[in-house]
XYZ file of C-alpha atoms in Angstrom:
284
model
C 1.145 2.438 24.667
C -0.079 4.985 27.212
C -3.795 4.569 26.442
C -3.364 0.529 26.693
C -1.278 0.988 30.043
C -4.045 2.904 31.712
C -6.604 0.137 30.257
C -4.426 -2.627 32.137
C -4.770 -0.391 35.335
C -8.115 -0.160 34.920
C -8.093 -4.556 34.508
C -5.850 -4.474 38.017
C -3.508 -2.113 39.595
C -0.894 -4.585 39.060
C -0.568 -5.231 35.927
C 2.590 -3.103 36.596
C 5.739 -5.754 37.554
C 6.979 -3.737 40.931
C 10.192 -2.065 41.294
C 12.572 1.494 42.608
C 13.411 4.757 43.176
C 12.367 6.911 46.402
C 10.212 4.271 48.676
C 6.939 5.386 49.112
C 5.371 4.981 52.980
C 3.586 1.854 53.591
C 0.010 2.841 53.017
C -0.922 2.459 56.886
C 0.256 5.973 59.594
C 1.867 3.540 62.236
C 5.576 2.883 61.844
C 6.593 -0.424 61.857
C 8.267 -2.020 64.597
C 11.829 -2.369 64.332
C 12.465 -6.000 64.028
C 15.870 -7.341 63.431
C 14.864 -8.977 59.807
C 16.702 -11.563 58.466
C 20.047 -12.543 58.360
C 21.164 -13.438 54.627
C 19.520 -13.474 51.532
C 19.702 -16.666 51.206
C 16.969 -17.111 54.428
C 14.824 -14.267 52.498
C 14.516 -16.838 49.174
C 13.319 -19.470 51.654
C 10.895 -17.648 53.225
C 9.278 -15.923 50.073
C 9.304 -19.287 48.337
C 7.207 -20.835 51.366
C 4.945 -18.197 50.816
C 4.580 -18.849 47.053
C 3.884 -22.400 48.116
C 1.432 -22.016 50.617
C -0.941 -19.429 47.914
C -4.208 -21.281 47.124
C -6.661 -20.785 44.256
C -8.321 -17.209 44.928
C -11.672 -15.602 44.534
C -12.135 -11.772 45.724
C -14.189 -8.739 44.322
C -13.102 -5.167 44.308
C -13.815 -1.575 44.809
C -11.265 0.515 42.611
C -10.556 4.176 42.415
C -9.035 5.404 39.147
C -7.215 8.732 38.909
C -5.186 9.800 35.745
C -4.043 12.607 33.287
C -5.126 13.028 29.888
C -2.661 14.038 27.405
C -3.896 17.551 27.278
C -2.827 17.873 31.317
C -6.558 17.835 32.902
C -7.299 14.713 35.219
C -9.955 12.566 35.237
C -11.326 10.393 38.138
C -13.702 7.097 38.281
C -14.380 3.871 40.086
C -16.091 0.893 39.765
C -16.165 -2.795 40.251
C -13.995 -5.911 39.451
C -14.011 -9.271 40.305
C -10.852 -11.276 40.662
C -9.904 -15.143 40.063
C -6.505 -16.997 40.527
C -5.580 -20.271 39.887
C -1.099 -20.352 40.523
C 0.761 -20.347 39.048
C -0.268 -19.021 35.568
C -3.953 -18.864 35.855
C -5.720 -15.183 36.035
C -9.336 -13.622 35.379
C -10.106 -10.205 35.961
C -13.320 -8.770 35.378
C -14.560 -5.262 35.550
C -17.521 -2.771 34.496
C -16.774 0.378 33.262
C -18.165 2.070 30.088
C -18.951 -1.655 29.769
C -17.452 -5.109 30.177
C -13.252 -5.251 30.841
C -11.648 -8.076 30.822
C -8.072 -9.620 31.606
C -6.603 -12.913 31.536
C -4.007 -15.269 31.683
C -3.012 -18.986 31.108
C 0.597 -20.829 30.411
C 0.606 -19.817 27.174
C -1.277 -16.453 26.623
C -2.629 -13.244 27.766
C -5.493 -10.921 26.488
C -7.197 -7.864 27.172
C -10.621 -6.838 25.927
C -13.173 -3.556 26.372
C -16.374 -3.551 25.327
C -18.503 -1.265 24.225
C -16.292 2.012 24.706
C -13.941 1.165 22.149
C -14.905 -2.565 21.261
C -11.018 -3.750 21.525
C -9.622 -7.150 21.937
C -5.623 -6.939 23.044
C -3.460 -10.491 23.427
C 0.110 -11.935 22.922
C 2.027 -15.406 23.461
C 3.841 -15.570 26.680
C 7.445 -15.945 25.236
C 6.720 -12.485 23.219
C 5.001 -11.035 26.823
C 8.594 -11.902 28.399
C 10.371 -10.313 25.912
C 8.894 -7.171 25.940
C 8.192 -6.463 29.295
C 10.476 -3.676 29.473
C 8.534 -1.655 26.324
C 5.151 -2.772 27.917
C 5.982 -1.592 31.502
C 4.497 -4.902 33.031
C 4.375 -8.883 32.779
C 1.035 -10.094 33.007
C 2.357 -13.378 34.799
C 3.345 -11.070 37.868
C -0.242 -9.087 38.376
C -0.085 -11.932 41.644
C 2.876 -9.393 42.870
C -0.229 -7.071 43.851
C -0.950 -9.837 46.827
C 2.448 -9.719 48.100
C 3.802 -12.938 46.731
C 7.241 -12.232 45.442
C 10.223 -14.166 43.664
C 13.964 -12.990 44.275
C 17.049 -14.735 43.748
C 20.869 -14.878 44.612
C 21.093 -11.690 42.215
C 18.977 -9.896 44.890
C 20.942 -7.280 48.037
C 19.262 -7.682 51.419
C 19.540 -4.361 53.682
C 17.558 -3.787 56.631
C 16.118 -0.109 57.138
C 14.250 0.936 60.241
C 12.179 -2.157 60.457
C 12.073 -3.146 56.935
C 14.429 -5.824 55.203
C 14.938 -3.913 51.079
C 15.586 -6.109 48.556
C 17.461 -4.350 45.786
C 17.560 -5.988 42.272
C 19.986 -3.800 39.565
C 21.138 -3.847 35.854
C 24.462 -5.062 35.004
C 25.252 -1.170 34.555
C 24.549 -1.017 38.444
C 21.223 0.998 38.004
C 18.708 0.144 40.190
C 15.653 -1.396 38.400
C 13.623 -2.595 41.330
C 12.949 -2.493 44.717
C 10.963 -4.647 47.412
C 9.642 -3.368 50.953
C 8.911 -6.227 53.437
C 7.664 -5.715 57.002
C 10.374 -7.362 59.080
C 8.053 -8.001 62.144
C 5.698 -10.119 60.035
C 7.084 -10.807 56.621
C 4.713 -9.122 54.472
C 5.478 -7.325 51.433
C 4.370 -3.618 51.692
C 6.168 -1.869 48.775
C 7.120 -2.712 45.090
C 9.011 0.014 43.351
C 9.886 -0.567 39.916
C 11.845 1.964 37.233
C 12.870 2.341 33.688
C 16.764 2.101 33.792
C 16.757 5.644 31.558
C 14.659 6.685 33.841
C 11.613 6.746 31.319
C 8.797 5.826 33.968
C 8.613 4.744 37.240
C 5.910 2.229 38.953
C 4.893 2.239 43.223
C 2.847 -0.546 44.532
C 1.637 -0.386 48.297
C -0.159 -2.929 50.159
C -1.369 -2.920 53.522
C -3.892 -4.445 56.012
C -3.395 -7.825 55.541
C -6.377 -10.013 56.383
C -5.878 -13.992 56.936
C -8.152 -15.708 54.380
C -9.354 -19.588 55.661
C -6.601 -21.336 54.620
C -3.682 -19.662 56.895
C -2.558 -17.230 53.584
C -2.801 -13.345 54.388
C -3.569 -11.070 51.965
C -3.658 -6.984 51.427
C -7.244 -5.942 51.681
C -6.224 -2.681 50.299
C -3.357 -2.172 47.317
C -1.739 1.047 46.218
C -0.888 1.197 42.420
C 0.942 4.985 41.062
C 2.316 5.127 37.898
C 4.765 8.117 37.376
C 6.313 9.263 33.730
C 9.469 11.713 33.600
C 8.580 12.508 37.090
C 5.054 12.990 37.469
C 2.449 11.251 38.548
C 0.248 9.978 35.269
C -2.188 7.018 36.771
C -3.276 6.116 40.374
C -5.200 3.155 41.216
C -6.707 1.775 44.688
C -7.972 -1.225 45.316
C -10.127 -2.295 47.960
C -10.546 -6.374 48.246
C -13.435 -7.599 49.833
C -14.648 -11.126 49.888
C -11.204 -13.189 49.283
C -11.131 -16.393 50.109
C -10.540 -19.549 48.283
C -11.726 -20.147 44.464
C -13.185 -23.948 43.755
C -14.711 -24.597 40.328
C -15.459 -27.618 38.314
C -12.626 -28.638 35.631
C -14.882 -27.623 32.414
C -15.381 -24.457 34.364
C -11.636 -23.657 35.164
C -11.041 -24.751 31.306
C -13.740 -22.231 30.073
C -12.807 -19.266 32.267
C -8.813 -19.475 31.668
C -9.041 -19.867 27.859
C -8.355 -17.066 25.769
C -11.981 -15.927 24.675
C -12.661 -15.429 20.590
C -12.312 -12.371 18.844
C -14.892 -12.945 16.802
C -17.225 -10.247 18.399
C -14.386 -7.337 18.837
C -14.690 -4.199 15.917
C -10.805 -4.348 16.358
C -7.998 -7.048 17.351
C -4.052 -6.313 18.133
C -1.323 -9.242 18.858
C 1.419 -7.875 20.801
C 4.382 -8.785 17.912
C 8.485 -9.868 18.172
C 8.878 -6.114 17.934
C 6.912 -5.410 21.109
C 4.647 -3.259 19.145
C 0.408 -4.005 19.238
C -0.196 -4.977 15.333
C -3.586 -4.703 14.313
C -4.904 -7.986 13.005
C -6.866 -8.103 9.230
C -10.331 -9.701 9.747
């Protein structure tokens, strides 16, 4: 599972759900100012739901900077390119070269993951088996659109403010905290994710800062933070530099052809993520 986590990072830093532990600094030096916030949670859900329904089909490519450790301890570095496609709610495309072609992808019903030529892999579940293991897989693929800043919280959700951010708290019914979210209270916008294993197996940081207004009134972070940490220490880091976002228009037969999951016809080898939460290879 290690190996296909640090493939997903290499799709998108997000493909990590956010969540908590010791909040990272907001990527940018200047402290925030120290705006009030606001004043119940239930305000919060109204404002992050505007948001949600203001976000417009989006187009944007990518510089990203890979950093990780190997299993034998010694660190490896590399970048490269990606470009980006969104279509809310459930609609994703991610496209990167590296050692070849990577993609990732989602519609309403599926996701899927494929590298070509390294290691000539194809990767994909249903959602409803996605959901379920989201806890094993250390991400949902339906919340990679966290990386932008656009959040969902409910009632279950504690507001506190803390020098001039409003912290939303989400935790297990044991009272552990399992996630955490960092918004600016000055200008609303999300600037840390933080989420953890509740045994305290992993732990995922998501920044995002210097948020640029695309066309259509919706800011986004032109630059996003992704560190994955096992048992402690730091095992992935991932920044992404957007460039070029803006809104995404394509013919129907296009949008059809880009958001359905692709054959695996040409792939040496095929897994579908299973009930168990386990990648099962499938015969050919």
């Amino acid at each position: 599972m290690y190996r296909i986590g640090l493939i997903l990072l290499f799709s998108l830093c997000v493909l990590f759900q956010g969540g908590c532990r010791a909040p990272l600094p907001p990527i940018s030096d200047k402290p925030p100012l120290s705006c009030p916030g606001m004043g119940s949670m239930e305000e919060v859900i109204q404002t992050l739901a505007l948001k949600r329904a203001n976000l417009h089909p989006l187009k944007a490519s990518a510089r990203c900077y890979l950093e990780w450790v190997n299993p034998d301890g010694s660190s490896q570095k590399e970048s490269f390119d990606a470009q980006f496609r969104y279509v809310p709610p459930d609609c994703l495309f991610i496209r990167g070269d590296k050692f070849g072609e990577i993609r990732f992808g989602t519609n309403e019903e599926a996701f899927w993951m494929m590298v070509k030529p390294e290691i000539d892999t194809y990767w994909w579940g249903k959602r409803q088996a996605a959901e379920q293991c989201k806890e094993k897989l250390q991400f949902n693929p339906w919340n990679v659109i966290e990386a932008l800043g656009v959040v969902e919280v409910d009632s279950s959700w504690v507001l506190n403010w803390h020098n001039g951010y409003d912290v939303l708290t989400l935790t297990n019914p044991e009272g552990v905290i399992i996630k955490k979210i960092w918004i600016r209270a000055c200008d609303y916008q999300v600037v840390s994710i933080e989420s953890a294993d509740p045994e305290g197996g992993y732990l995922v940081q998501l920044n995002m800062d210097h948020y640029v207004p695309t066309e259509q009134g919706f800011s986004v972070p032109s630059v996003i933070e992704a560190r994955h940490l096992s048992q402690g220490r730091m095992d992935a880091l991932l920044r992404l530099e957007l460039r070029g976002v803006g809104l995404f228009e394509s013919p129907p037969d296009r949008l059809h052809r880009l958001f359905s999951r692709p054959s695996e016809e040409n792939y040496r080898t095929v897994y579908r993520l299973s009930p168990t939460c386990d990648f099962v290879l499938v015969g050919r």
